XYZ file of C-alpha atoms in Angstrom:
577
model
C 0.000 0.000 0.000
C 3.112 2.234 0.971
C 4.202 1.653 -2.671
C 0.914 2.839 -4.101
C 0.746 5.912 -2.482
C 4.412 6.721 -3.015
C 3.671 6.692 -6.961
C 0.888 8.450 -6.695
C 2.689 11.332 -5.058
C 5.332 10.945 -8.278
C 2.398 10.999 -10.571
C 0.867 14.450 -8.964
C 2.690 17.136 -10.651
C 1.593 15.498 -14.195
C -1.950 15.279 -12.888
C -1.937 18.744 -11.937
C -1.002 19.914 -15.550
C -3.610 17.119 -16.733
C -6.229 19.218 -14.646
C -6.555 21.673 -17.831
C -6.304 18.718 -20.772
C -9.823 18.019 -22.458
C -9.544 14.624 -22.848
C -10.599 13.953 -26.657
C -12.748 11.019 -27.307
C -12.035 7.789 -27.492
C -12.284 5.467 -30.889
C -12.251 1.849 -30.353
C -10.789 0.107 -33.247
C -11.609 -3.629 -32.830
C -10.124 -6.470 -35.833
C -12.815 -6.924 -38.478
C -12.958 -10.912 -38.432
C -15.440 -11.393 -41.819
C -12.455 -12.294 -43.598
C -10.904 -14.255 -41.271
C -10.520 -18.160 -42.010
C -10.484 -18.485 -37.999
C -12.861 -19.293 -35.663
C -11.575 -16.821 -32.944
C -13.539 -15.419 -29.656
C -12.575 -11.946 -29.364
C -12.947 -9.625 -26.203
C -12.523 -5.731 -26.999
C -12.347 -3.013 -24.748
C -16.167 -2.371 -24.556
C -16.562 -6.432 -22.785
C -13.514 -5.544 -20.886
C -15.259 -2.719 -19.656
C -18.697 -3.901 -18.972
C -17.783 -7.600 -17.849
C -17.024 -8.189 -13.975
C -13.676 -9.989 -14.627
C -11.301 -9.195 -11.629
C -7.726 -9.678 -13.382
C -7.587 -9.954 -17.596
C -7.083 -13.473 -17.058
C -10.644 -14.207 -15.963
C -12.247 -12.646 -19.478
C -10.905 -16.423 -20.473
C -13.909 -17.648 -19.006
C -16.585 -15.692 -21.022
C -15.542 -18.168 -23.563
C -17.359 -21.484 -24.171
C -14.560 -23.103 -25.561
C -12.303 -22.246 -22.532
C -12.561 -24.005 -18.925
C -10.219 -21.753 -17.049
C -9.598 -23.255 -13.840
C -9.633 -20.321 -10.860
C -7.879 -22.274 -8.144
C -7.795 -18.747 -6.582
C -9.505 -15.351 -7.744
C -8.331 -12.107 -8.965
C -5.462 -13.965 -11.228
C -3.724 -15.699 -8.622
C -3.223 -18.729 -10.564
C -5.667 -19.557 -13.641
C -5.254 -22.566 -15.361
C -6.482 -22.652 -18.784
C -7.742 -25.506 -21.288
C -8.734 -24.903 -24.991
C -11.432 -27.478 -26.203
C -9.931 -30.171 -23.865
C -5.552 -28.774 -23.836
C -4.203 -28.417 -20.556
C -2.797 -25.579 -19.148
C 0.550 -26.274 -20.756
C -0.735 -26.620 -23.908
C -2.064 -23.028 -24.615
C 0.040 -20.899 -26.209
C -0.109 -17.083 -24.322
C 1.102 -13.936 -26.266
C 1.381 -9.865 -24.972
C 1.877 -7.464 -27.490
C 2.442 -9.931 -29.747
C 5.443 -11.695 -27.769
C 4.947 -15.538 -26.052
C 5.212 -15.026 -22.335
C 4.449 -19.036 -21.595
C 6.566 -20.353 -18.545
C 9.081 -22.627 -18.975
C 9.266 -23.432 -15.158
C 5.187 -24.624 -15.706
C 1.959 -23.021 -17.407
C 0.678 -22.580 -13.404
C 2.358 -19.671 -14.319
C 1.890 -18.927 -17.777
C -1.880 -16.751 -17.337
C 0.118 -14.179 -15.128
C -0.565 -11.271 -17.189
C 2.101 -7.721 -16.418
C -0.738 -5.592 -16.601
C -2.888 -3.254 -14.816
C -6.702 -3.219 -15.621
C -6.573 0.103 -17.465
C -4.094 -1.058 -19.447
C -5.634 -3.838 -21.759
C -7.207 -3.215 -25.141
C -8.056 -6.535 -26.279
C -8.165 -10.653 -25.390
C -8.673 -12.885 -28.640
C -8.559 -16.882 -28.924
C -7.795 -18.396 -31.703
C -9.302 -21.757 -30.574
C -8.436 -24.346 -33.598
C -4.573 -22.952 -32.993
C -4.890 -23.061 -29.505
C -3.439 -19.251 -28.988
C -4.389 -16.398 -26.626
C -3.071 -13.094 -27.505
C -3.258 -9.776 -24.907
C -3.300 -6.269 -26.761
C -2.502 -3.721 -24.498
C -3.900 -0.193 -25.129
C -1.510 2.304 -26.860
C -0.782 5.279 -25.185
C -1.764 8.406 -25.950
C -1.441 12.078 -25.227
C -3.396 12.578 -22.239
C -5.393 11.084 -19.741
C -5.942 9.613 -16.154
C -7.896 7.480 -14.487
C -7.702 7.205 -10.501
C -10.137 3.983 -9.033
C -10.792 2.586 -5.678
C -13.040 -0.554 -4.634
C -14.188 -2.265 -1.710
C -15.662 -5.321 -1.582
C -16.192 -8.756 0.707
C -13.389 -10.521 2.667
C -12.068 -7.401 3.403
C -11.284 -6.265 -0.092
C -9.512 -2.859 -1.122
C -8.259 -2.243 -4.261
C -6.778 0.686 -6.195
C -5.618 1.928 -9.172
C -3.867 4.979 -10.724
C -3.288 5.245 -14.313
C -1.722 8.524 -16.004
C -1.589 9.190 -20.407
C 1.271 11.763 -20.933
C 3.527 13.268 -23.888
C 7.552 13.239 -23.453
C 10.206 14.107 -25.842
C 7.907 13.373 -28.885
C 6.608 10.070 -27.441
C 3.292 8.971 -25.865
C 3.486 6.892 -22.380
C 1.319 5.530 -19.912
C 2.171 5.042 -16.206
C -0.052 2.809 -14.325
C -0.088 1.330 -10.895
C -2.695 -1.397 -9.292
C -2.739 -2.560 -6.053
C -5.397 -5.653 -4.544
C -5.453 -7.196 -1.020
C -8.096 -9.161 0.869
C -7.922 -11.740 3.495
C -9.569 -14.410 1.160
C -13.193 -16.216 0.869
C -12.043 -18.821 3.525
C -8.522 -19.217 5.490
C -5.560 -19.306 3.619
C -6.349 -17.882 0.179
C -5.425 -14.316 1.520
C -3.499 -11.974 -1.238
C -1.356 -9.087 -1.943
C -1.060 -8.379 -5.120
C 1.280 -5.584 -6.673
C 1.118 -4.799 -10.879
C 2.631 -1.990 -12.486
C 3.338 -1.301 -16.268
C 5.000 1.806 -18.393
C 4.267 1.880 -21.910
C 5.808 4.367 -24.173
C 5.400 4.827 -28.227
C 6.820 7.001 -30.927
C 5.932 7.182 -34.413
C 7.445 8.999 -37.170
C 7.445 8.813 -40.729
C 8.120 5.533 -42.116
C 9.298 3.995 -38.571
C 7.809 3.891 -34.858
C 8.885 2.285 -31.829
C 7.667 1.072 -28.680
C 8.662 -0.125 -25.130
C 6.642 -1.863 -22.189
C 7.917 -2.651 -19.284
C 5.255 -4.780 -16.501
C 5.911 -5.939 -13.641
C 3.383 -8.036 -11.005
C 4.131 -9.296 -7.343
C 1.678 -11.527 -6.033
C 1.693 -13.003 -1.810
C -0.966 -15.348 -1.464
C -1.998 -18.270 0.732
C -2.560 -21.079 -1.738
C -4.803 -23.698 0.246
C -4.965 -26.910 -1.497
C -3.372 -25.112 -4.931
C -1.321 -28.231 -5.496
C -2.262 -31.140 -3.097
C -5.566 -31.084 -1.170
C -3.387 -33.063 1.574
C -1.895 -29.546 2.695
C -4.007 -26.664 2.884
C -2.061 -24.230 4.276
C 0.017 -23.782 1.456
C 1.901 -20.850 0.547
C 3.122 -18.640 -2.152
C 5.218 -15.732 -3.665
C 5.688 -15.123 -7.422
C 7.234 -11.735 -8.848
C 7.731 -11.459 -12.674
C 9.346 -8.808 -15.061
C 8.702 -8.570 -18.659
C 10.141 -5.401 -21.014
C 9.648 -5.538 -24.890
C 11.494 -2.842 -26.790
C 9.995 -2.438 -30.603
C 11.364 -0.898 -33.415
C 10.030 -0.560 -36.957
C 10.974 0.138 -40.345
C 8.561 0.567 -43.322
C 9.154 1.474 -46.875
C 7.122 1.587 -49.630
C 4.964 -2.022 -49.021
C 7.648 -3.733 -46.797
C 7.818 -3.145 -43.062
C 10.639 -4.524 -40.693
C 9.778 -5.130 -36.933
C 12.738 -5.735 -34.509
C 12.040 -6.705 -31.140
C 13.668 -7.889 -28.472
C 11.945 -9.243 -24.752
C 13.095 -10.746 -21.006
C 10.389 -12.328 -18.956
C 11.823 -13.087 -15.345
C 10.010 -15.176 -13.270
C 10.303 -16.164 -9.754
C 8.208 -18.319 -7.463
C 9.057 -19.054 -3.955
C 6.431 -21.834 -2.704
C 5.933 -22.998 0.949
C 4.080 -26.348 1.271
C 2.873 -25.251 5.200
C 2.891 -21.512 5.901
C 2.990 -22.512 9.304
C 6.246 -24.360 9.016
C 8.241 -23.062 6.136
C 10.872 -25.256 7.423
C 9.311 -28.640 6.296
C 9.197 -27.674 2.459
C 10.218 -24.804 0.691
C 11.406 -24.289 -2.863
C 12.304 -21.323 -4.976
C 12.836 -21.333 -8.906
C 13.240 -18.257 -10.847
C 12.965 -18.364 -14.726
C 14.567 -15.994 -17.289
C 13.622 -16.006 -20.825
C 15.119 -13.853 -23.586
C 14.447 -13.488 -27.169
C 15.054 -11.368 -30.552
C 12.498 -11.519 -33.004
C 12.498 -10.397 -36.483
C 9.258 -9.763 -38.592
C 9.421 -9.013 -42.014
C 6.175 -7.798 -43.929
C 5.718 -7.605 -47.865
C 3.366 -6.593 -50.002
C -0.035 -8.436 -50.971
C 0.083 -9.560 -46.797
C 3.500 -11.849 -47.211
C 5.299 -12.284 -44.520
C 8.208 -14.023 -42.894
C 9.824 -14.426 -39.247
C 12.771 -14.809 -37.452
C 13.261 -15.711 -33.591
C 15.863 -16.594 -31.163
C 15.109 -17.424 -27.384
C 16.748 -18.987 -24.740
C 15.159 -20.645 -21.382
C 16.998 -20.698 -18.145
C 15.677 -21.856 -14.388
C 17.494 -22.048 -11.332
C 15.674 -24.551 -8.803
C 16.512 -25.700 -5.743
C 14.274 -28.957 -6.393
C 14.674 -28.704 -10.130
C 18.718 -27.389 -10.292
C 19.966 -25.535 -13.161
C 18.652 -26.097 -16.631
C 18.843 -23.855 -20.390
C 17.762 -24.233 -23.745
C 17.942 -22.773 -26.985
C 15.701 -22.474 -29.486
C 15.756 -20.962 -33.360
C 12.709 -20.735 -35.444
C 11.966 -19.556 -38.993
C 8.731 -18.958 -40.517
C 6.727 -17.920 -43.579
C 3.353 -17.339 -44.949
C 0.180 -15.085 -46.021
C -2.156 -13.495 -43.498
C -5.854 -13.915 -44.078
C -6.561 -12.837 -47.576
C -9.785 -12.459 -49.847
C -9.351 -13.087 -53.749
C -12.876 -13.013 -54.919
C -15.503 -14.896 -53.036
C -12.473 -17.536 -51.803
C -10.333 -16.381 -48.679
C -6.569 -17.921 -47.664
C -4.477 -17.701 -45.482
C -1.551 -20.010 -44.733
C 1.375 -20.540 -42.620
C 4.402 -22.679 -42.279
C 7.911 -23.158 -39.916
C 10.135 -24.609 -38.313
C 11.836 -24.622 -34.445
C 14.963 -26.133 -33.436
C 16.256 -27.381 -30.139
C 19.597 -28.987 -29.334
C 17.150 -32.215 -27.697
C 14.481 -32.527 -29.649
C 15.836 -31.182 -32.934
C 13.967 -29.463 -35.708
C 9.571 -28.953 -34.839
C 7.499 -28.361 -37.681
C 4.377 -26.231 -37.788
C 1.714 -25.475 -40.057
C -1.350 -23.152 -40.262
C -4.003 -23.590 -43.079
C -7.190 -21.710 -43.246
C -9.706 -21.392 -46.127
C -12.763 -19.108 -46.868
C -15.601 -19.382 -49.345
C -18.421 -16.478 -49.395
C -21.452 -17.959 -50.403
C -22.954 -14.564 -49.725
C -22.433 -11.225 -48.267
C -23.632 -12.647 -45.235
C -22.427 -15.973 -44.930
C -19.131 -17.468 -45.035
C -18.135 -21.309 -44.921
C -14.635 -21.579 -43.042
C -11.736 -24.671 -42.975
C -8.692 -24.211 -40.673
C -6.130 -26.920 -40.226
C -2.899 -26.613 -37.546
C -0.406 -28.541 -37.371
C 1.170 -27.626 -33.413
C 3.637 -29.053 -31.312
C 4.556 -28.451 -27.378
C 8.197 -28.860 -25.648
C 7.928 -30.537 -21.998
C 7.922 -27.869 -19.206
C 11.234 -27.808 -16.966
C 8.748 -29.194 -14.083
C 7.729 -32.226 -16.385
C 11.146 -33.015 -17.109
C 13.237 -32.383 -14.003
C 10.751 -32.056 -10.676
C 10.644 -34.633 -7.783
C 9.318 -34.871 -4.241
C 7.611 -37.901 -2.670
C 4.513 -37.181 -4.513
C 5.738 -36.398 -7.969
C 8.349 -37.433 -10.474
C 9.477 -35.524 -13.388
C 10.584 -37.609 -16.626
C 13.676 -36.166 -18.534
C 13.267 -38.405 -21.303
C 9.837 -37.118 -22.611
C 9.348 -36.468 -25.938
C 7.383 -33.854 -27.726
C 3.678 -33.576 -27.637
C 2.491 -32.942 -31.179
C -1.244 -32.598 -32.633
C -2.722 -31.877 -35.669
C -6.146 -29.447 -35.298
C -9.248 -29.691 -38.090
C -12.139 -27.307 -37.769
C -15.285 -26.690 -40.252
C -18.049 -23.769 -39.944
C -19.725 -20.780 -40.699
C -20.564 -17.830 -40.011
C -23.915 -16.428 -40.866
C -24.745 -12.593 -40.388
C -28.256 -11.787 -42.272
C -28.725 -8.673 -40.424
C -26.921 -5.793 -38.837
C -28.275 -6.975 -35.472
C -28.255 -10.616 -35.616
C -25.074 -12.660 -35.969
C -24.855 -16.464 -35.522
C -21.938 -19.069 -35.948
C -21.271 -22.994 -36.029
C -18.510 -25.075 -36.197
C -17.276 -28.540 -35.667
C -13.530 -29.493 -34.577
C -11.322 -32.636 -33.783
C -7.641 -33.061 -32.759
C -5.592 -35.529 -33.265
C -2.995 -35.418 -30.589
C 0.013 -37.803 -30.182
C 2.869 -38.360 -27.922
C 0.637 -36.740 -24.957
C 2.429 -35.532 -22.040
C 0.318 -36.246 -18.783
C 0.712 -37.050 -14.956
C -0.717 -40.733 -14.626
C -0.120 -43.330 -12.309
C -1.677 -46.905 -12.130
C -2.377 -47.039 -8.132
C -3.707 -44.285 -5.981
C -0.872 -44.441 -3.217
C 1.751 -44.231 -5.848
C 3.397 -40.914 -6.780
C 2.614 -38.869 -10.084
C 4.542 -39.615 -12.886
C 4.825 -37.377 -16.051
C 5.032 -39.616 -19.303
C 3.763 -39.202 -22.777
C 0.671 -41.565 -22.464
C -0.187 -42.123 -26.110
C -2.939 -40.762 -28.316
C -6.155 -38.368 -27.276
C -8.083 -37.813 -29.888
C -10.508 -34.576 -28.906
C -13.885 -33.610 -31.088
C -16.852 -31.264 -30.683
C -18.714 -28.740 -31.677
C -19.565 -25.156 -30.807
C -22.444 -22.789 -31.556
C -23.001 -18.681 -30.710
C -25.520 -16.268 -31.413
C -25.584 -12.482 -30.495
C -29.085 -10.608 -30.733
C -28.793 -6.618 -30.581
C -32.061 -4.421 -29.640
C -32.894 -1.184 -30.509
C -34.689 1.183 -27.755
C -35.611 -1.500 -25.336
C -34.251 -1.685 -21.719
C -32.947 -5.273 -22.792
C -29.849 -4.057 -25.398
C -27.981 -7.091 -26.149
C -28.764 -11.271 -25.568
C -25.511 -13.379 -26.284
C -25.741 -17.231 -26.108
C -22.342 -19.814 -26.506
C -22.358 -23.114 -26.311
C -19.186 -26.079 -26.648
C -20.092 -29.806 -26.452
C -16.691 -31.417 -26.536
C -15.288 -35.623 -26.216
C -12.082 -36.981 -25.358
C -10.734 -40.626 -26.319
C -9.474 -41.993 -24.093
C -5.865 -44.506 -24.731
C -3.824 -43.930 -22.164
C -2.456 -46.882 -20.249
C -2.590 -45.580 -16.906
C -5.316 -45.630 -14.607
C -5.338 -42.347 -13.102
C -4.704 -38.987 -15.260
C -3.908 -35.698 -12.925
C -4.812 -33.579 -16.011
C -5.649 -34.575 -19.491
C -9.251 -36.103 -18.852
C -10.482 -33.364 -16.265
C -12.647 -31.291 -18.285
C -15.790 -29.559 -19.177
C -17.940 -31.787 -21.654
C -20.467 -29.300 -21.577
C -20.269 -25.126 -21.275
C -22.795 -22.859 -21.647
C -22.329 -19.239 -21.231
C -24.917 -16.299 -21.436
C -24.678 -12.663 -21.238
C -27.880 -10.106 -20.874
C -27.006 -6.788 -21.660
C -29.432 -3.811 -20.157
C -29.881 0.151 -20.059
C -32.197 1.900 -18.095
C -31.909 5.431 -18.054
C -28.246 5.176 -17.873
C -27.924 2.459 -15.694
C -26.057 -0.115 -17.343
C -26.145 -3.949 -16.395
C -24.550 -7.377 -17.411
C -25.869 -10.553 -16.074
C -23.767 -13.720 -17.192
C -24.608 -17.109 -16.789
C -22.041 -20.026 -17.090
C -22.951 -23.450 -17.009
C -20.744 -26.244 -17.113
C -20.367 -30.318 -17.132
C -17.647 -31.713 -16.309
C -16.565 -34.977 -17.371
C -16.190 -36.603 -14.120
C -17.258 -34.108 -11.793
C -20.595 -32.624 -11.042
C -22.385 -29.991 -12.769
C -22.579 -26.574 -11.598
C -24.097 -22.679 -12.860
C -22.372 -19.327 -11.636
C -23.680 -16.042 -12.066
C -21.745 -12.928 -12.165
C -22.926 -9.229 -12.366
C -22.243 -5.787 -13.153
C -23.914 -2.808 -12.650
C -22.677 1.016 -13.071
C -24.306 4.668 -13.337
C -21.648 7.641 -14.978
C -22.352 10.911 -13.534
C -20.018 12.958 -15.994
C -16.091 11.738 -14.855
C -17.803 9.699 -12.045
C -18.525 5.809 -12.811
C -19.541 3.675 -9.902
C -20.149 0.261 -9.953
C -21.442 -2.665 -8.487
C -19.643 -6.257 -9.166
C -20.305 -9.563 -8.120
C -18.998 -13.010 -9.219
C -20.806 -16.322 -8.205
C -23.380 -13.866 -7.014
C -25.846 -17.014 -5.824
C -23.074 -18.929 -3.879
C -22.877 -22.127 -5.956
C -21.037 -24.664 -4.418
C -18.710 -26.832 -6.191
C -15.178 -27.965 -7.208
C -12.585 -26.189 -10.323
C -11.196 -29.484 -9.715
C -10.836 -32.751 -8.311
C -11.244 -31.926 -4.207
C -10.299 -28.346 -4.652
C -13.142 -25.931 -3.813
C -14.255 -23.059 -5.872
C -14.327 -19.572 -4.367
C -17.631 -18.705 -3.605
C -19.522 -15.104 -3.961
C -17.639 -11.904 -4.296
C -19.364 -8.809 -4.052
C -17.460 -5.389 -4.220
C -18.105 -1.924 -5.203
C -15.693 0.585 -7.008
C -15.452 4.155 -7.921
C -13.825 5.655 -11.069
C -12.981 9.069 -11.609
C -11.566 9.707 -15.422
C -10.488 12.986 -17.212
């Protein structure tokens, strides 16, 4: 809290020049997907906005096609599956750069941002990608918020737009504790980010530097058996952009560090029995090059480091080239294509492979085919991690699948839009923790062949002058085959055969509301409905609002013998100019 005020107090001389600045209106600019080949579920600033998601990572769960697993709100850890993946299987972009963990996904959703500083969350399910676009900056602007809420919740947040020698930044700060919904699953949670940009003619350039601390209890995170489990993660990540464009080529250079480090305590209230710390460092250069008629090819260098004290000291290189077309329409057909290759020193040269094709059979309806060809690496935690209940594998090899999805997308009016698609993966040399007999200890192996199908359906209806504005409907029916030889799976067959999500959108007299429904059926677990809400009034620069998450109290597991939080009220107030 000390740190929050203390750059506040930086920020005031800025906000006391701001006190004069008109702020000039905002235009949203959101990707126009009718010529996309992709089935992709986007989230633009107006759902960020208007949905009660308490971190960026929970928008995930608007999604049908996504069961993100909350083990703990307000993005202490989210674990996210894509029509069946695990959470090491998703691949998890910012500003266009993979952030995924090396150390393990767990840690992979931990998004560097504040929440006035994201512009856009999109999913590109069949290629099992989720990309954060944070805002640009711009010339001026602030935004000062404080909540309160159950469990003894306080939150707030301080975000400042300002010009400086010919470049736009943002400064923002965020700060979130609470003692928790039940004992240990307290928090203290830090996140600050600076984003600057320049543009001039025929090059710009950008930097963003984030940064989020998190101190949480963690009861029954990893092992119902201990459930006063403890933990401490702080990550870094800077990006520093710079591109080149002449005539219809454009060169992007960019080069990134993620740091991340995790200190976990088993039992808070001996820290002595079991305590480990890893920290993770991942640095990169990569190299886009754009041509004309949307060509384009890529470049990219990274290297993976951890230092463990349960998993020692491990690296890895890798190089990857790529080349292809981005979505493009030649008469009533649309293409797009993709291919590459990654090399490791282990597991030597990875192919990939994006295909997606587009036929018009009217203005309003398009017929879509994407194929992907993707692979995964092991995590340094599947290869190298052991205690007495788990045992990492450093001989595992690659988990590769191959992705097929067929739709359309049908839009005969202006206020009615509709889509449908069917999809099946074909994925081989799975990487799971399995064991035969319950006393025995978690092994990770690659357990054979899963072969995952489904289909998904959405609809959006938007009214004109009627309290009710907007009805949204999403639903995902997915299977998994099961092959492995194992009896027990820790992962791979936990998941949501059925989702159903809903969102009412309403306006009366300026008092806006979002009631959204999400219904799911899990495989082997028991079904279960949450409702969340949001309500706000703007008086001018004044918004207040009303949020609540699992609003009715539903009782039941995100997984196997781990509890779901239960309701969350809290109420904020946002002053902008």
């Amino acid at each position: 809290m000390k740190l929050f005020f203390f750059v506040v107090f930086l920020l005031f001389p800025l906000l006391c020049v701001a006190q004069s600045i008109t702020l000039e209106p905002i235009t949203i600019t959101t990707q126009n997907y009718e010529d996309s080949t992709q089935s992709v579920d986007e989230f633009s600033l107006p759902d960020i906005e208007n949905l009660p998601a308490s971190s960026p990572e929970e928008l995930l769960d608007y999604s049908s096609d996504v069961n993100l697993i909350k083990r703990a709100p307000f993005g202490l850890q989210q674990d996210v599956s894509i029509r069946g993946s695990i959470f090491e299987d998703a691949s998890v972009s910012l500003a266009g750069v993979k952030i995924n963990d090396p150390q393990t996904g767990h840690f992979s959703l931990e998004i560097p941002l504040t929440s006035a500083d994201l512009n856009k969350v999109a999913i590109y399910k069949n290629s099992q990608k989720i990309e954060f676009t944070p805002k640009k900056p711009t010339d001026k602007g602030f935004l000062l918020k404080t909540s309160f809420g159950q469990h003894a919740l306080w939150e707030n947040l301080a975000s400042v737009n300002f010009p400086l020698a010919g470049t736009k930044n943002r400064l923002s700060i965020e700060h979130k504790v609470a003692k928790g919904g039940r004992r240990d699953t307290d928090f203290d949670i830090y996140n600050f980010s600076y984003h600057s940009f320049w543009q001039g003619e025929g090059s710009d350039a950008e930097f963003l530097f984030g940064l989020t601390k998190k101190d949480f209890g963690a009861d029954s995170f990893y092992s119902s058996s201990f459930t006063q489990e403890e933990e401490h993660t702080n990550q870094r990540f800077l990006l520093a952009r710079l591109g080149i464009e002449a005539n219809s080529f454009k060169l992007n250079n960019t080069v990134y560090w993620r740091r991340h480090r995790d200190k976990f305590i088993l039992n808070r209230a001996n820290p002595s029995f079991y305590t480990n710390f890893h920290t993770t460092n991942v640095y990169g250069l990569k190299q886009e090059f754009n041509f004309y008629n949307d060509l384009f090819a890529a470049l990219n260098v990274e290297q993976e480091k951890i230092d463990s004290t349960n998993l020692s000291k491990h690296y890895r290189l890798r190089k990857g080239l790529g080349l292809g077309l981005k979505d493009k329409q030649f008469g009533k057909f649309l293409l797009g294509f993709s291919g590459g290759t990654d090399y490791y020193d282990k597991w030597r040269y990875l192919e990939n492979a994006h295909l997606g094709l587009g036929y018009l059979l009217k203005d309003e309806l398009k017929l879509r085919f994407s194929f992907d060809r993707i692979w995964r690496v092991p995590s340094f935690t599947e290869l190298y991690y052991s205690d007495p209940a788990n045992i990492g594998n450093a001989n595992l090899g690659v988990q590769k699948s191959n992705n097929f999805e067929a739709g359309f997308d049908y839009a005969p009016f202006d206020f009615l839009s509709t889509a449908y698609g069917f999809f099946f993966r074909d994925q081989s040399h799975t990487i799971d923790w399995v064991k035969n007999n319950s006393a025995d200890a978690w092994q990770a192996q690659n357990v054979g062949n899963v072969g995952a199908y489904g289909f998904d359906f959405s609809s959006k209806v938007k009214f004109k002058n009627l309290v009710l504005e907007d009805v949204s409907f999403n639903y995902t029916y997915l299977n998994l085959n099961k092959s492995s030889p194992y009896s027990y799976s820790k992962y791979v067959f936990d998941y949501d055969k059925h989702k159903v999500v809903t969102n009412l959108g309403f306006n009366y007299k300026g008092v806006k509301a979002n009631v959204i429904s999400n219904f799911s059926k899990p495989v082997d677990r028991e079904k279960y409905v949450t409702f969340d809400l949001r309500i706000e009034k703007q008086i001018r620069n004044l918004t207040l609002a009303l949020e609540g998450t699992n609003i009715f109290n539903a009782n039941y597991e995100e997984m196997k013998d781990i509890d779901a939080t239960g309701r969350w009220y809290k109420l904020s107030l946002a002053y902008a100019f």
